[in-house]
Amino acid sequence: MAQISLTFPDGNSRRYEAGITPLGVAADISVSLGKKAISATVNGAHWDLAWPIESDAAISIHTMQDDEQALELIRHDLAHVMARAVQEIWPDVKITIGPVIEHGWYYDFDREEHFTPDDLGRIEARMKEIINARDPVRTEIWDRERALQHYRDNDEPYKVELVDAIPGSDPIRMYWHGRWQDLCRGPHLQHTGQLPADAFRLTSIAGAYWRGDSNREMLQRIYGIAFKNRDGLKRHLNMLEEAAKRDHRRIGREMHLFHMQEEAPGQVFWHPNGWTIYTTLQDYMRRRQRAGGYVEVNTPQIVARKLWEESGHWEKFQEHIFTLEVEEEHAQEKAVNALKPMNCPCHVQVFNQGIKSYRDLPLRIAEFGSCSRYEPSGALHGIMRVRGFTQDDGHIFCREDQIESETARYIDFLSNIYADLGFAEFTVKFADRPEVRAGTDKTWDKAEEALLHATRAAGIEPEMNPGEGAFYGPKLEFVLTDAIGRDWQCGTHQVDFVLPERLNATYVGEDGDRHRPVMLHRAALG
C-alpha cells in the first residue's frame, strides 16, 4: 500500500500507510494519546478521528485540553443528542439543522404543538440518559440516491431538501449517535460518554423561519449552552444573570430613558432623561469633531433610487431599504425614492459640489445622519438593533499618500474619545474582502495593503477578521469590552477606492489633471 508522510507541529515527520486515521496516528505516538485524542487538524481542517488520511499532510492531534476543538465537538455532539432526545420523546417531530454557535448550539424542529419551558427539562433528562449510555458515534459516506431515499422513507422533507442542495461532487456524510442518525459534515466525538452531563443547559425556545426565509415554514428553535465542565457552565450562568441586570431594555424602562412600541417597530421613543444623555453625547462629539478638523453637514433622508443604484447599495442592500413611490407631477410613471440607509453616497454629493484641489485634501465631513434600514422583526433588539437610528458618521476625502497619516490621526482621535468615556483599552480587528463585493481584486489588494500598513504604522497589530469587510472596502473594527467581559464592536474605519469611482468624485492634482480621491469611512460611537 502507498505510503504517506505526516508532519507534526514540532516539525518531525512520520510515514504511514495511506488511509490511516488520526486515531491510528495518535495510538502510534503513545497509548495515552490514543486514549485521550478527540480529533485532529489535518492541513488546517478539523478532522474526525475516524476519517482516513490519503495523502501527505500536516497534522496535530487534539485532546480535551484543547479548548477550541473540545468545545466545538462538545457543542456539536450535544446538538445531535438533543435532536435525538426530541425525536425519541416526540417521534413525529421533523428535524432540520443544528449548528454550533457562540457558547452553545441550536436545533430547529418542525412540530405542530409548541415546545414549553417544561419540555426543556424532559429533553435535558433524556439527553443525560443518552450520555450515560456511552453510545458509540460512527460515520459513513452515502451516495445521493441512498440519502434521498432514506429521508423520503423516514418522512424528513427538510433533510431531503438539504441533500438536494449538496453539490454533486461533495460527499454525503451520515453520523450515528447510537441508533439515531443525522446528515452532518462532522467531526464528532467517539461516543456520547465523552460529553459532560453536568456542563450543559437548554436555555430557550424561539421561532425561526426555515432557511431564514419569511415565506417558508415557521420552525421552533431550541437553544443550548455547553462547557467543558460544571464550573464553566456555572461561570457562564452567573454572567448571564449579571447581563440580565444590565439589560439596556430593563435599564431604559426603570430609568425612564426610552420605550419602544408595536406601532413603530424598531424605532425609539426617547424620554427626557434618555434624550438628555443622547444630546450630551452629541454635543461632546461635536466639540471633538470640530477640534479634529471636521466640517458638519446635513443631507436629505429621502433620496432617489437612482443614486443608490449608482453607488451599488441598491444591489447589495435592497431588501433592507425602505422605498417610497411618489406620483411626481407630469411624470409618466411613479418615482421610486428610498429612505436613506446610510450617509456615504450623500457625502460624495457634497464633495462633488464645486472643483476640489489637492490643496483642499484631506476634507473631513461629519454628520449626525438619520438612517432607516428594514431589519426583520425577529432581529430587532431594544435600541441595539433598530430600523431607525442616527449615526455619528464621517467621511475623509484624501489622496492615496494621506491614507497612513489620516488613519493614524483617526486612531488617536478615537482613542481620546474612548478614554474620556471610560474605555482606556480596546481591541482592533482587520476585516478583509467579503465574498460579495464591488471593485476588482487589484483594487482590493491596494485597499487592504494600504489600510493594514497604515494600522501597523500607527503602532497597532490588528486581529484578523476574514471576509467581514464592507462590500466596497476593508475596515478596522474597534471593539470595546463591557463591565462583565462582553465585547461590542463600536467604531469603524474603512478604506474605499470604489465609491469615488462609482459616483465620479474627482479633485485637481498638483499636475493639473483630475484624480480620484480615496474615501475613508469612519464612525466613532456607531
PDB file of C-alpha atoms in Angstrom, residues 39-325:
ATOM      1  CA  SER A  39      -9.986  14.945  16.957  1.00  0.00           C
ATOM      2  CA  ALA A  40      -7.205  16.242  14.729  1.00  0.00           C
ATOM      3  CA  THR A  41      -6.371  19.151  12.483  1.00  0.00           C
ATOM      4  CA  VAL A  42      -5.230  17.931   9.048  1.00  0.00           C
ATOM      5  CA  ASN A  43      -3.913  20.570   6.639  1.00  0.00           C
ATOM      6  CA  GLY A  44      -5.840  23.211   8.578  1.00  0.00           C
ATOM      7  CA  ALA A  45      -9.179  21.348   8.600  1.00  0.00           C
ATOM      8  CA  HIS A  46     -10.802  19.973  11.743  1.00  0.00           C
ATOM      9  CA  TRP A  47     -10.739  16.197  11.253  1.00  0.00           C
ATOM     10  CA  ASP A  48     -12.683  13.340  12.806  1.00  0.00           C
ATOM     11  CA  LEU A  49     -10.573  10.601  14.422  1.00  0.00           C
ATOM     12  CA  ALA A  50     -12.294   8.070  12.113  1.00  0.00           C
ATOM     13  CA  TRP A  51     -11.655   9.838   8.817  1.00  0.00           C
ATOM     14  CA  PRO A  52      -8.850   8.363   6.659  1.00  0.00           C
ATOM     15  CA  ILE A  53      -5.870  10.446   5.562  1.00  0.00           C
ATOM     16  CA  GLU A  54      -4.952   9.581   1.983  1.00  0.00           C
ATOM     17  CA  SER A  55      -2.003  11.888   1.187  1.00  0.00           C
ATOM     18  CA  ASP A  56       0.898  13.788   2.735  1.00  0.00           C
ATOM     19  CA  ALA A  57      -0.345  16.276   5.321  1.00  0.00           C
ATOM     20  CA  ALA A  58       0.421  18.431   8.331  1.00  0.00           C
ATOM     21  CA  ILE A  59      -1.347  17.009  11.385  1.00  0.00           C
ATOM     22  CA  SER A  60      -1.915  17.867  15.024  1.00  0.00           C
ATOM     23  CA  ILE A  61      -3.824  15.687  17.498  1.00  0.00           C
ATOM     24  CA  HIS A  62      -6.306  17.305  19.903  1.00  0.00           C
ATOM     25  CA  THR A  63      -7.408  16.296  23.385  1.00  0.00           C
ATOM     26  CA  MET A  64      -9.902  17.777  25.820  1.00  0.00           C
ATOM     27  CA  GLN A  65      -7.141  20.161  26.887  1.00  0.00           C
ATOM     28  CA  ASP A  66      -7.503  22.000  23.560  1.00  0.00           C
ATOM     29  CA  ASP A  67     -10.384  24.332  24.375  1.00  0.00           C
ATOM     30  CA  GLU A  68     -11.315  25.458  20.871  1.00  0.00           C
ATOM     31  CA  GLN A  69     -11.608  21.985  19.387  1.00  0.00           C
ATOM     32  CA  ALA A  70     -13.035  20.385  22.537  1.00  0.00           C
ATOM     33  CA  LEU A  71     -15.825  22.939  22.893  1.00  0.00           C
ATOM     34  CA  GLU A  72     -16.699  22.730  19.204  1.00  0.00           C
ATOM     35  CA  LEU A  73     -17.072  18.944  19.452  1.00  0.00           C
ATOM     36  CA  ILE A  74     -18.968  19.024  22.751  1.00  0.00           C
ATOM     37  CA  ARG A  75     -21.471  21.572  21.450  1.00  0.00           C
ATOM     38  CA  HIS A  76     -21.842  19.875  18.076  1.00  0.00           C
ATOM     39  CA  ASP A  77     -22.427  16.444  19.594  1.00  0.00           C
ATOM     40  CA  LEU A  78     -24.903  17.870  22.096  1.00  0.00           C
ATOM     41  CA  ALA A  79     -26.890  19.357  19.207  1.00  0.00           C
ATOM     42  CA  HIS A  80     -27.251  15.826  17.790  1.00  0.00           C
ATOM     43  CA  VAL A  81     -28.000  14.323  21.188  1.00  0.00           C
ATOM     44  CA  MET A  82     -30.694  16.941  21.778  1.00  0.00           C
ATOM     45  CA  ALA A  83     -32.315  16.255  18.388  1.00  0.00           C
ATOM     46  CA  ARG A  84     -32.233  12.523  19.138  1.00  0.00           C
ATOM     47  CA  ALA A  85     -33.847  13.122  22.534  1.00  0.00           C
ATOM     48  CA  VAL A  86     -36.591  15.265  20.965  1.00  0.00           C
ATOM     49  CA  GLN A  87     -37.439  12.626  18.395  1.00  0.00           C
ATOM     50  CA  GLU A  88     -37.413   9.858  20.996  1.00  0.00           C
ATOM     51  CA  ILE A  89     -39.898  11.796  23.145  1.00  0.00           C
ATOM     52  CA  TRP A  90     -41.991  13.077  20.200  1.00  0.00           C
ATOM     53  CA  PRO A  91     -41.429  10.730  17.210  1.00  0.00           C
ATOM     54  CA  ASP A  92     -43.496  12.848  14.787  1.00  0.00           C
ATOM     55  CA  VAL A  93     -41.164  15.878  15.053  1.00  0.00           C
ATOM     56  CA  LYS A  94     -39.280  16.739  11.838  1.00  0.00           C
ATOM     57  CA  ILE A  95     -35.607  17.690  12.125  1.00  0.00           C
ATOM     58  CA  THR A  96     -33.762  20.375  10.142  1.00  0.00           C
ATOM     59  CA  ILE A  97     -30.338  21.799  11.132  1.00  0.00           C
ATOM     60  CA  GLY A  98     -28.392  22.246  14.365  1.00  0.00           C
ATOM     61  CA  PRO A  99     -25.188  24.323  14.119  1.00  0.00           C
ATOM     62  CA  VAL A 100     -22.693  25.299  16.799  1.00  0.00           C
ATOM     63  CA  ILE A 101     -22.895  28.961  17.851  1.00  0.00           C
ATOM     64  CA  GLU A 102     -21.085  31.058  20.468  1.00  0.00           C
ATOM     65  CA  HIS A 103     -21.292  29.296  23.869  1.00  0.00           C
ATOM     66  CA  GLY A 104     -23.514  26.503  22.544  1.00  0.00           C
ATOM     67  CA  TRP A 105     -25.827  25.424  19.749  1.00  0.00           C
ATOM     68  CA  TYR A 106     -29.370  25.421  18.498  1.00  0.00           C
ATOM     69  CA  TYR A 107     -31.518  22.962  16.573  1.00  0.00           C
ATOM     70  CA  ASP A 108     -34.630  23.809  14.560  1.00  0.00           C
ATOM     71  CA  PHE A 109     -37.660  21.483  14.670  1.00  0.00           C
ATOM     72  CA  ASP A 110     -40.975  21.283  12.857  1.00  0.00           C
ATOM     73  CA  ARG A 111     -43.646  20.307  15.394  1.00  0.00           C
ATOM     74  CA  GLU A 112     -47.364  21.032  15.389  1.00  0.00           C
ATOM     75  CA  GLU A 113     -47.544  21.705  19.130  1.00  0.00           C
ATOM     76  CA  HIS A 114     -45.387  24.372  20.752  1.00  0.00           C
ATOM     77  CA  PHE A 115     -42.488  23.394  22.960  1.00  0.00           C
ATOM     78  CA  THR A 116     -42.818  24.734  26.510  1.00  0.00           C
ATOM     79  CA  PRO A 117     -40.222  25.532  29.200  1.00  0.00           C
ATOM     80  CA  ASP A 118     -41.302  22.340  30.978  1.00  0.00           C
ATOM     81  CA  ASP A 119     -40.406  20.386  27.840  1.00  0.00           C
ATOM     82  CA  LEU A 120     -36.802  21.561  28.122  1.00  0.00           C
ATOM     83  CA  GLY A 121     -36.463  19.685  31.414  1.00  0.00           C
ATOM     84  CA  ARG A 122     -37.776  16.485  29.810  1.00  0.00           C
ATOM     85  CA  ILE A 123     -35.341  16.858  26.905  1.00  0.00           C
ATOM     86  CA  GLU A 124     -32.380  17.503  29.236  1.00  0.00           C
ATOM     87  CA  ALA A 125     -33.200  14.415  31.280  1.00  0.00           C
ATOM     88  CA  ARG A 126     -33.323  12.228  28.149  1.00  0.00           C
ATOM     89  CA  MET A 127     -30.044  13.756  26.914  1.00  0.00           C
ATOM     90  CA  LYS A 128     -28.318  12.764  30.146  1.00  0.00           C
ATOM     91  CA  GLU A 129     -29.591   9.213  29.745  1.00  0.00           C
ATOM     92  CA  ILE A 130     -28.094   9.096  26.224  1.00  0.00           C
ATOM     93  CA  ILE A 131     -24.790  10.473  27.517  1.00  0.00           C
ATOM     94  CA  ASN A 132     -24.629   7.969  30.366  1.00  0.00           C
ATOM     95  CA  ALA A 133     -25.337   5.122  27.925  1.00  0.00           C
ATOM     96  CA  ARG A 134     -21.965   5.863  26.237  1.00  0.00           C
ATOM     97  CA  ASP A 135     -23.487   5.127  22.834  1.00  0.00           C
ATOM     98  CA  PRO A 136     -20.913   4.874  20.031  1.00  0.00           C
ATOM     99  CA  VAL A 137     -20.663   7.567  17.344  1.00  0.00           C
ATOM    100  CA  ARG A 138     -19.927   6.345  13.830  1.00  0.00           C
ATOM    101  CA  THR A 139     -19.925   7.791  10.335  1.00  0.00           C
ATOM    102  CA  GLU A 140     -20.466   6.620   6.732  1.00  0.00           C
ATOM    103  CA  ILE A 141     -20.352   8.179   3.279  1.00  0.00           C
ATOM    104  CA  TRP A 142     -23.541   7.603   1.282  1.00  0.00           C
ATOM    105  CA  ASP A 143     -24.369   8.219  -2.340  1.00  0.00           C
ATOM    106  CA  ARG A 144     -27.020  10.817  -3.142  1.00  0.00           C
ATOM    107  CA  GLU A 145     -29.826   8.421  -4.087  1.00  0.00           C
ATOM    108  CA  ARG A 146     -29.418   6.367  -0.928  1.00  0.00           C
ATOM    109  CA  ALA A 147     -29.532   9.504   1.225  1.00  0.00           C
ATOM    110  CA  LEU A 148     -32.590  10.897  -0.583  1.00  0.00           C
ATOM    111  CA  GLN A 149     -34.425   7.587  -0.379  1.00  0.00           C
ATOM    112  CA  HIS A 150     -33.616   7.243   3.319  1.00  0.00           C
ATOM    113  CA  TYR A 151     -35.062  10.639   4.183  1.00  0.00           C
ATOM    114  CA  ARG A 152     -38.105  10.149   1.947  1.00  0.00           C
ATOM    115  CA  ASP A 153     -38.792   6.812   3.633  1.00  0.00           C
ATOM    116  CA  ASN A 154     -38.496   8.468   7.061  1.00  0.00           C
ATOM    117  CA  ASP A 155     -40.656  11.470   6.106  1.00  0.00           C
ATOM    118  CA  GLU A 156     -37.904  14.049   6.690  1.00  0.00           C
ATOM    119  CA  PRO A 157     -38.613  16.666   3.975  1.00  0.00           C
ATOM    120  CA  TYR A 158     -36.096  19.211   5.277  1.00  0.00           C
ATOM    121  CA  LYS A 159     -33.280  16.690   5.071  1.00  0.00           C
ATOM    122  CA  VAL A 160     -34.365  15.801   1.511  1.00  0.00           C
ATOM    123  CA  GLU A 161     -34.051  19.498   0.635  1.00  0.00           C
ATOM    124  CA  LEU A 162     -30.615  19.699   2.264  1.00  0.00           C
ATOM    125  CA  VAL A 163     -29.330  16.637   0.393  1.00  0.00           C
ATOM    126  CA  ASP A 164     -30.680  18.071  -2.883  1.00  0.00           C
ATOM    127  CA  ALA A 165     -28.688  21.268  -2.238  1.00  0.00           C
ATOM    128  CA  ILE A 166     -25.345  19.467  -1.761  1.00  0.00           C
ATOM    129  CA  PRO A 167     -23.155  19.883  -4.871  1.00  0.00           C
ATOM    130  CA  GLY A 168     -22.886  16.681  -6.863  1.00  0.00           C
ATOM    131  CA  SER A 169     -19.150  16.334  -6.264  1.00  0.00           C
ATOM    132  CA  ASP A 170     -19.373  16.674  -2.458  1.00  0.00           C
ATOM    133  CA  PRO A 171     -19.517  13.577  -0.249  1.00  0.00           C
ATOM    134  CA  ILE A 172     -22.746  12.993   1.697  1.00  0.00           C
ATOM    135  CA  ARG A 173     -21.711  12.089   5.210  1.00  0.00           C
ATOM    136  CA  MET A 174     -24.001  10.484   7.764  1.00  0.00           C
ATOM    137  CA  TYR A 175     -23.411  10.252  11.505  1.00  0.00           C
ATOM    138  CA  TRP A 176     -24.973   7.928  14.059  1.00  0.00           C
ATOM    139  CA  HIS A 177     -25.190   8.715  17.758  1.00  0.00           C
ATOM    140  CA  GLY A 178     -26.217   5.289  18.932  1.00  0.00           C
ATOM    141  CA  ARG A 179     -29.175   4.231  16.797  1.00  0.00           C
ATOM    142  CA  TRP A 180     -30.096   7.822  15.816  1.00  0.00           C
ATOM    143  CA  GLN A 181     -28.779   9.169  12.516  1.00  0.00           C
ATOM    144  CA  ASP A 182     -28.298  12.644  11.003  1.00  0.00           C
ATOM    145  CA  LEU A 183     -26.831  14.271   7.901  1.00  0.00           C
ATOM    146  CA  CYS A 184     -23.666  16.069   9.018  1.00  0.00           C
ATOM    147  CA  ARG A 185     -20.220  17.157   7.844  1.00  0.00           C
ATOM    148  CA  GLY A 186     -18.692  16.366  11.275  1.00  0.00           C
ATOM    149  CA  PRO A 187     -16.358  15.921  13.009  1.00  0.00           C
ATOM    150  CA  HIS A 188     -17.727  14.348  16.199  1.00  0.00           C
ATOM    151  CA  LEU A 189     -16.561  12.596  19.345  1.00  0.00           C
ATOM    152  CA  GLN A 190     -16.223   8.795  19.523  1.00  0.00           C
ATOM    153  CA  HIS A 191     -19.048   8.088  21.950  1.00  0.00           C
ATOM    154  CA  THR A 192     -21.675  10.010  23.896  1.00  0.00           C
ATOM    155  CA  GLY A 193     -19.932   9.236  27.195  1.00  0.00           C
ATOM    156  CA  GLN A 194     -17.265  11.808  26.302  1.00  0.00           C
ATOM    157  CA  LEU A 195     -19.871  14.558  26.785  1.00  0.00           C
ATOM    158  CA  PRO A 196     -20.049  16.286  30.206  1.00  0.00           C
ATOM    159  CA  ALA A 197     -23.543  15.507  31.508  1.00  0.00           C
ATOM    160  CA  ASP A 198     -23.340  18.234  34.158  1.00  0.00           C
ATOM    161  CA  ALA A 199     -21.989  21.045  31.952  1.00  0.00           C
ATOM    162  CA  PHE A 200     -24.858  21.858  29.582  1.00  0.00           C
ATOM    163  CA  ARG A 201     -28.224  23.564  29.822  1.00  0.00           C
ATOM    164  CA  LEU A 202     -31.129  24.107  27.433  1.00  0.00           C
ATOM    165  CA  THR A 203     -31.848  27.807  27.707  1.00  0.00           C
ATOM    166  CA  SER A 204     -34.684  28.998  25.489  1.00  0.00           C
ATOM    167  CA  ILE A 205     -37.186  28.411  22.694  1.00  0.00           C
ATOM    168  CA  ALA A 206     -37.722  30.747  19.754  1.00  0.00           C
ATOM    169  CA  GLY A 207     -39.374  30.833  16.361  1.00  0.00           C
ATOM    170  CA  ALA A 208     -37.274  30.700  13.209  1.00  0.00           C
ATOM    171  CA  TYR A 209     -38.158  30.541   9.522  1.00  0.00           C
ATOM    172  CA  TRP A 210     -36.720  27.653   7.546  1.00  0.00           C
ATOM    173  CA  ARG A 211     -33.551  28.930   5.905  1.00  0.00           C
ATOM    174  CA  GLY A 212     -34.292  32.415   7.252  1.00  0.00           C
ATOM    175  CA  ASP A 213     -36.964  32.931   4.591  1.00  0.00           C
ATOM    176  CA  SER A 214     -40.170  34.531   5.902  1.00  0.00           C
ATOM    177  CA  ASN A 215     -42.065  32.869   3.036  1.00  0.00           C
ATOM    178  CA  ARG A 216     -41.106  29.402   4.288  1.00  0.00           C
ATOM    179  CA  GLU A 217     -42.197  27.265   7.236  1.00  0.00           C
ATOM    180  CA  MET A 218     -42.043  28.649  10.776  1.00  0.00           C
ATOM    181  CA  LEU A 219     -39.979  26.270  12.906  1.00  0.00           C
ATOM    182  CA  GLN A 220     -39.237  26.023  16.624  1.00  0.00           C
ATOM    183  CA  ARG A 221     -35.638  26.609  17.680  1.00  0.00           C
ATOM    184  CA  ILE A 222     -34.257  25.240  20.933  1.00  0.00           C
ATOM    185  CA  TYR A 223     -31.047  26.835  22.213  1.00  0.00           C
ATOM    186  CA  GLY A 224     -28.477  25.185  24.460  1.00  0.00           C
ATOM    187  CA  ILE A 225     -25.202  26.169  26.080  1.00  0.00           C
ATOM    188  CA  ALA A 226     -22.338  23.854  27.000  1.00  0.00           C
ATOM    189  CA  PHE A 227     -18.860  23.955  28.511  1.00  0.00           C
ATOM    190  CA  LYS A 228     -16.106  21.505  29.323  1.00  0.00           C
ATOM    191  CA  ASN A 229     -17.059  21.177  32.962  1.00  0.00           C
ATOM    192  CA  ARG A 230     -19.599  22.204  35.564  1.00  0.00           C
ATOM    193  CA  ASP A 231     -17.538  25.198  36.717  1.00  0.00           C
ATOM    194  CA  GLY A 232     -17.513  26.616  33.182  1.00  0.00           C
ATOM    195  CA  LEU A 233     -21.291  26.317  32.985  1.00  0.00           C
ATOM    196  CA  LYS A 234     -21.712  27.916  36.401  1.00  0.00           C
ATOM    197  CA  ARG A 235     -19.500  30.870  35.455  1.00  0.00           C
ATOM    198  CA  HIS A 236     -21.477  31.419  32.277  1.00  0.00           C
ATOM    199  CA  LEU A 237     -24.839  31.242  34.056  1.00  0.00           C
ATOM    200  CA  ASN A 238     -23.571  33.798  36.565  1.00  0.00           C
ATOM    201  CA  MET A 239     -22.518  36.027  33.671  1.00  0.00           C
ATOM    202  CA  LEU A 240     -25.978  35.711  32.125  1.00  0.00           C
ATOM    203  CA  GLU A 241     -27.513  36.706  35.455  1.00  0.00           C
ATOM    204  CA  GLU A 242     -25.297  39.785  35.589  1.00  0.00           C
ATOM    205  CA  ALA A 243     -26.129  40.545  31.950  1.00  0.00           C
ATOM    206  CA  ALA A 244     -29.847  40.432  32.751  1.00  0.00           C
ATOM    207  CA  LYS A 245     -29.310  43.020  35.480  1.00  0.00           C
ATOM    208  CA  ARG A 246     -27.568  45.221  32.901  1.00  0.00           C
ATOM    209  CA  ASP A 247     -30.035  44.649  30.039  1.00  0.00           C
ATOM    210  CA  HIS A 248     -30.382  48.073  28.429  1.00  0.00           C
ATOM    211  CA  ARG A 249     -34.097  47.475  27.835  1.00  0.00           C
ATOM    212  CA  ARG A 250     -34.635  46.974  31.561  1.00  0.00           C
ATOM    213  CA  ILE A 251     -32.469  49.986  32.466  1.00  0.00           C
ATOM    214  CA  GLY A 252     -34.244  52.110  29.854  1.00  0.00           C
ATOM    215  CA  ARG A 253     -37.602  51.243  31.391  1.00  0.00           C
ATOM    216  CA  GLU A 254     -36.573  51.629  35.038  1.00  0.00           C
ATOM    217  CA  MET A 255     -34.740  54.933  34.483  1.00  0.00           C
ATOM    218  CA  HIS A 256     -37.372  56.335  32.094  1.00  0.00           C
ATOM    219  CA  LEU A 257     -34.860  56.716  29.257  1.00  0.00           C
ATOM    220  CA  PHE A 258     -36.873  55.402  26.278  1.00  0.00           C
ATOM    221  CA  HIS A 259     -39.511  52.970  25.180  1.00  0.00           C
ATOM    222  CA  MET A 260     -40.480  51.010  22.059  1.00  0.00           C
ATOM    223  CA  GLN A 261     -43.985  50.072  20.936  1.00  0.00           C
ATOM    224  CA  GLU A 262     -45.567  47.927  18.258  1.00  0.00           C
ATOM    225  CA  GLU A 263     -46.967  50.876  16.311  1.00  0.00           C
ATOM    226  CA  ALA A 264     -43.372  51.880  15.451  1.00  0.00           C
ATOM    227  CA  PRO A 265     -41.343  48.642  15.369  1.00  0.00           C
ATOM    228  CA  GLY A 266     -37.607  49.153  15.653  1.00  0.00           C
ATOM    229  CA  GLN A 267     -37.924  52.878  16.378  1.00  0.00           C
ATOM    230  CA  VAL A 268     -37.186  54.654  19.639  1.00  0.00           C
ATOM    231  CA  PHE A 269     -39.400  56.949  21.694  1.00  0.00           C
ATOM    232  CA  TRP A 270     -36.866  58.973  23.663  1.00  0.00           C
ATOM    233  CA  HIS A 271     -37.953  60.256  27.077  1.00  0.00           C
ATOM    234  CA  PRO A 272     -36.473  63.424  28.665  1.00  0.00           C
ATOM    235  CA  ASN A 273     -33.881  61.502  30.706  1.00  0.00           C
ATOM    236  CA  GLY A 274     -32.710  59.470  27.717  1.00  0.00           C
ATOM    237  CA  TRP A 275     -32.707  62.433  25.362  1.00  0.00           C
ATOM    238  CA  THR A 276     -30.501  64.344  27.807  1.00  0.00           C
ATOM    239  CA  ILE A 277     -27.895  61.565  27.617  1.00  0.00           C
ATOM    240  CA  TYR A 278     -28.258  61.448  23.814  1.00  0.00           C
ATOM    241  CA  THR A 279     -27.787  65.200  23.318  1.00  0.00           C
ATOM    242  CA  THR A 280     -24.920  65.323  25.836  1.00  0.00           C
ATOM    243  CA  LEU A 281     -23.036  62.712  23.806  1.00  0.00           C
ATOM    244  CA  GLN A 282     -23.900  64.521  20.589  1.00  0.00           C
ATOM    245  CA  ASP A 283     -22.626  67.838  21.950  1.00  0.00           C
ATOM    246  CA  TYR A 284     -19.439  66.145  23.130  1.00  0.00           C
ATOM    247  CA  MET A 285     -18.865  64.610  19.682  1.00  0.00           C
ATOM    248  CA  ARG A 286     -19.471  67.964  18.007  1.00  0.00           C
ATOM    249  CA  ARG A 287     -16.724  69.544  20.106  1.00  0.00           C
ATOM    250  CA  ARG A 288     -14.358  66.668  19.376  1.00  0.00           C
ATOM    251  CA  GLN A 289     -15.066  66.753  15.637  1.00  0.00           C
ATOM    252  CA  ARG A 290     -14.582  70.499  15.359  1.00  0.00           C
ATOM    253  CA  ALA A 291     -11.257  70.167  17.161  1.00  0.00           C
ATOM    254  CA  GLY A 292     -10.384  67.287  14.805  1.00  0.00           C
ATOM    255  CA  GLY A 293     -10.833  69.411  11.682  1.00  0.00           C
ATOM    256  CA  TYR A 294     -14.251  68.124  10.584  1.00  0.00           C
ATOM    257  CA  VAL A 295     -16.958  70.205   8.961  1.00  0.00           C
ATOM    258  CA  GLU A 296     -20.519  69.201   9.815  1.00  0.00           C
ATOM    259  CA  VAL A 297     -23.175  68.746   7.131  1.00  0.00           C
ATOM    260  CA  ASN A 298     -26.754  67.554   6.932  1.00  0.00           C
ATOM    261  CA  THR A 299     -28.115  65.595   3.986  1.00  0.00           C
ATOM    262  CA  PRO A 300     -31.637  64.531   2.880  1.00  0.00           C
ATOM    263  CA  GLN A 301     -33.360  61.478   4.346  1.00  0.00           C
ATOM    264  CA  ILE A 302     -35.278  60.713   1.136  1.00  0.00           C
ATOM    265  CA  VAL A 303     -33.128  60.161  -1.950  1.00  0.00           C
ATOM    266  CA  ALA A 304     -33.990  58.834  -5.414  1.00  0.00           C
ATOM    267  CA  ARG A 305     -33.375  55.170  -6.183  1.00  0.00           C
ATOM    268  CA  LYS A 306     -31.017  56.222  -8.980  1.00  0.00           C
ATOM    269  CA  LEU A 307     -28.307  57.327  -6.539  1.00  0.00           C
ATOM    270  CA  TRP A 308     -28.430  54.032  -4.628  1.00  0.00           C
ATOM    271  CA  GLU A 309     -28.156  52.111  -7.909  1.00  0.00           C
ATOM    272  CA  GLU A 310     -25.130  54.163  -8.960  1.00  0.00           C
ATOM    273  CA  SER A 311     -23.436  53.640  -5.596  1.00  0.00           C
ATOM    274  CA  GLY A 312     -24.094  49.870  -5.603  1.00  0.00           C
ATOM    275  CA  HIS A 313     -26.138  49.914  -2.410  1.00  0.00           C
ATOM    276  CA  TRP A 314     -29.380  49.058  -4.212  1.00  0.00           C
ATOM    277  CA  GLU A 315     -27.969  45.773  -5.487  1.00  0.00           C
ATOM    278  CA  LYS A 316     -26.376  44.896  -2.153  1.00  0.00           C
ATOM    279  CA  PHE A 317     -28.932  46.200   0.375  1.00  0.00           C
ATOM    280  CA  GLN A 318     -32.235  46.388  -1.498  1.00  0.00           C
ATOM    281  CA  GLU A 319     -34.016  44.106   0.975  1.00  0.00           C
ATOM    282  CA  HIS A 320     -33.018  46.478   3.805  1.00  0.00           C
ATOM    283  CA  ILE A 321     -34.085  49.716   2.069  1.00  0.00           C
ATOM    284  CA  PHE A 322     -37.444  51.371   2.782  1.00  0.00           C
ATOM    285  CA  THR A 323     -38.861  52.629  -0.524  1.00  0.00           C
ATOM    286  CA  LEU A 324     -41.474  55.248  -1.313  1.00  0.00           C
ATOM    287  CA  GLU A 325     -43.328  55.518  -4.615  1.00  0.00           C
TER     288      GLU A 325
END
